[in-house]
Amino acid sequence: QVQLVESGGGLVQAGDSLRLSCAASGRTFSVYAMGWFRQAPGKEREFVAAINRNSGNTYYADAVKGRFTISRENAKNTVYLQMNSLKPEDTAVYYCAADTDPAPWRLANKNNYDYWGQGTQVTVSS
């Protein structure tokens, strides 16, 4: 079992930056691949970014590639999402998630994740 708590969301203007954090507790954090997803009102939860266990590989949705960066510090049991050049269409609740199976082909599919945080709201005004 692992518990995930997101933080760092807020209201910003287009072009601003935010850094989301996801703190994990419980089972050893380093065994999990980690992902960030987001869900806008009336839309399905969608993949944003993922990182494997040892930060050797990262994966991004096309919509955020070049603007967002996922990273992790296993010593701090934390995964981050640095979001730059934010756009109004980035407005959503952002969730972090943990997957015990690090196979790359799994990481963009929300159904493959075992644990989820409660989410943090990001609102980008134009």
C-alpha positions as semicolon CSV with decimal commas, in nm:
position;residue;x (nm);y (nm);z (nm)
1;Q;0,000;0,000;0,000
2;V;0,108;0,356;-0,065
3;Q;-0,067;0,683;0,012
4;L;-0,024;0,978;-0,223
5;V;-0,084;1,345;-0,145
6;E;-0,059;1,615;-0,411
7;S;0,013;1,980;-0,346
8;G;0,116;2,293;-0,532
9;G;-0,193;2,367;-0,736
10;G;-0,343;2,712;-0,763
11;L;-0,472;2,994;-0,982
12;V;-0,221;3,140;-1,227
13;Q;-0,221;3,341;-1,547
14;A;-0,141;3,209;-1,891
15;G;0,236;3,187;-1,938
16;D;0,307;3,134;-1,568
17;S;0,465;2,832;-1,406
18;L;0,368;2,596;-1,125
19;R;0,537;2,301;-0,964
20;L;0,320;2,021;-0,834
21;S;0,446;1,778;-0,572
22;C;0,322;1,434;-0,480
23;A;0,439;1,295;-0,148
24;A;0,419;0,921;-0,095
25;S;0,404;0,725;0,227
26;G;0,375;0,359;0,303
27;R;0,553;0,100;0,096
28;T;0,895;0,183;-0,046
29;F;0,845;0,460;-0,297
30;S;1,121;0,350;-0,531
31;V;0,938;0,034;-0,636
32;Y;0,672;0,236;-0,816
33;A;0,663;0,396;-1,154
34;M;0,482;0,727;-1,112
35;G;0,245;0,916;-1,334
36;W;0,058;1,246;-1,348
37;F;-0,290;1,265;-1,495
38;R;-0,543;1,544;-1,519
39;Q;-0,916;1,575;-1,548
40;A;-1,101;1,882;-1,670
41;P;-1,474;1,931;-1,604
42;G;-1,682;1,709;-1,828
43;K;-1,379;1,527;-1,967
44;E;-1,211;1,196;-1,902
45;R;-0,897;1,171;-1,696
46;E;-0,600;1,195;-1,931
47;F;-0,234;1,110;-1,919
48;V;0,012;1,394;-1,865
49;A;0,351;1,243;-1,780
50;A;0,518;0,940;-1,626
51;I;0,857;0,842;-1,490
52;N;1,005;0,503;-1,424
53;R;1,145;0,382;-1,095
54;N;1,494;0,526;-1,119
55;S;1,422;0,837;-1,329
56;G;1,594;0,682;-1,627
57;N;1,296;0,731;-1,856
58;T;1,022;0,987;-1,878
59;Y;0,713;1,001;-2,097
60;Y;0,486;1,290;-2,190
61;A;0,157;1,356;-2,358
62;D;0,197;1,552;-2,679
63;A;-0,005;1,840;-2,533
64;V;0,254;1,908;-2,263
65;K;0,578;1,797;-2,427
66;G;0,839;2,071;-2,406
67;R;0,646;2,261;-2,136
68;F;0,613;2,012;-1,848
69;T;0,886;1,813;-1,676
70;I;0,834;1,516;-1,446
71;S;1,100;1,424;-1,193
72;R;1,133;1,231;-0,869
73;E;1,344;1,219;-0,558
74;N;1,328;0,869;-0,417
75;A;1,511;0,979;-0,102
76;K;1,224;1,219;-0,033
77;N;0,945;0,988;-0,153
78;T;0,829;1,264;-0,385
79;V;0,749;1,308;-0,751
80;Y;0,721;1,650;-0,912
81;L;0,559;1,804;-1,214
82;Q;0,715;2,131;-1,325
83;M;0,468;2,310;-1,549
84;N;0,589;2,605;-1,757
85;S;0,418;2,823;-2,016
86;L;0,080;2,728;-1,879
87;K;-0,225;2,765;-2,101
88;P;-0,595;2,794;-2,014
89;E;-0,646;2,446;-2,157
90;D;-0,417;2,309;-1,885
91;T;-0,690;2,389;-1,631
92;A;-0,784;2,066;-1,455
93;V;-0,754;1,865;-1,138
94;Y;-0,412;1,702;-1,143
95;Y;-0,361;1,358;-0,992
96;C;-0,052;1,157;-0,923
97;A;-0,061;0,781;-0,940
98;A;0,164;0,485;-0,866
99;D;0,209;0,169;-1,070
100;T;0,388;-0,138;-0,939
101;D;0,464;-0,252;-1,294
102;P;0,709;-0,017;-1,466
103;A;0,664;-0,149;-1,819
104;P;0,666;0,160;-2,044
105;W;0,368;0,053;-2,251
106;R;0,150;0,064;-1,937
107;L;0,228;0,411;-1,813
108;A;-0,003;0,621;-2,031
109;N;-0,311;0,417;-1,936
110;K;-0,485;0,530;-1,619
111;N;-0,638;0,184;-1,573
112;N;-0,295;0,034;-1,507
113;Y;-0,222;0,239;-1,197
114;D;-0,270;0,091;-0,853
115;Y;-0,283;0,395;-0,627
116;W;-0,408;0,751;-0,667
117;G;-0,390;1,076;-0,478
118;Q;-0,687;1,303;-0,412
119;G;-0,588;1,561;-0,672
120;T;-0,493;1,928;-0,674
121;Q;-0,670;2,199;-0,874
122;V;-0,479;2,396;-1,134
123;T;-0,659;2,691;-1,291
124;V;-0,500;2,897;-1,567
125;S;-0,668;3,224;-1,658
126;S;-0,629;3,388;-1,997
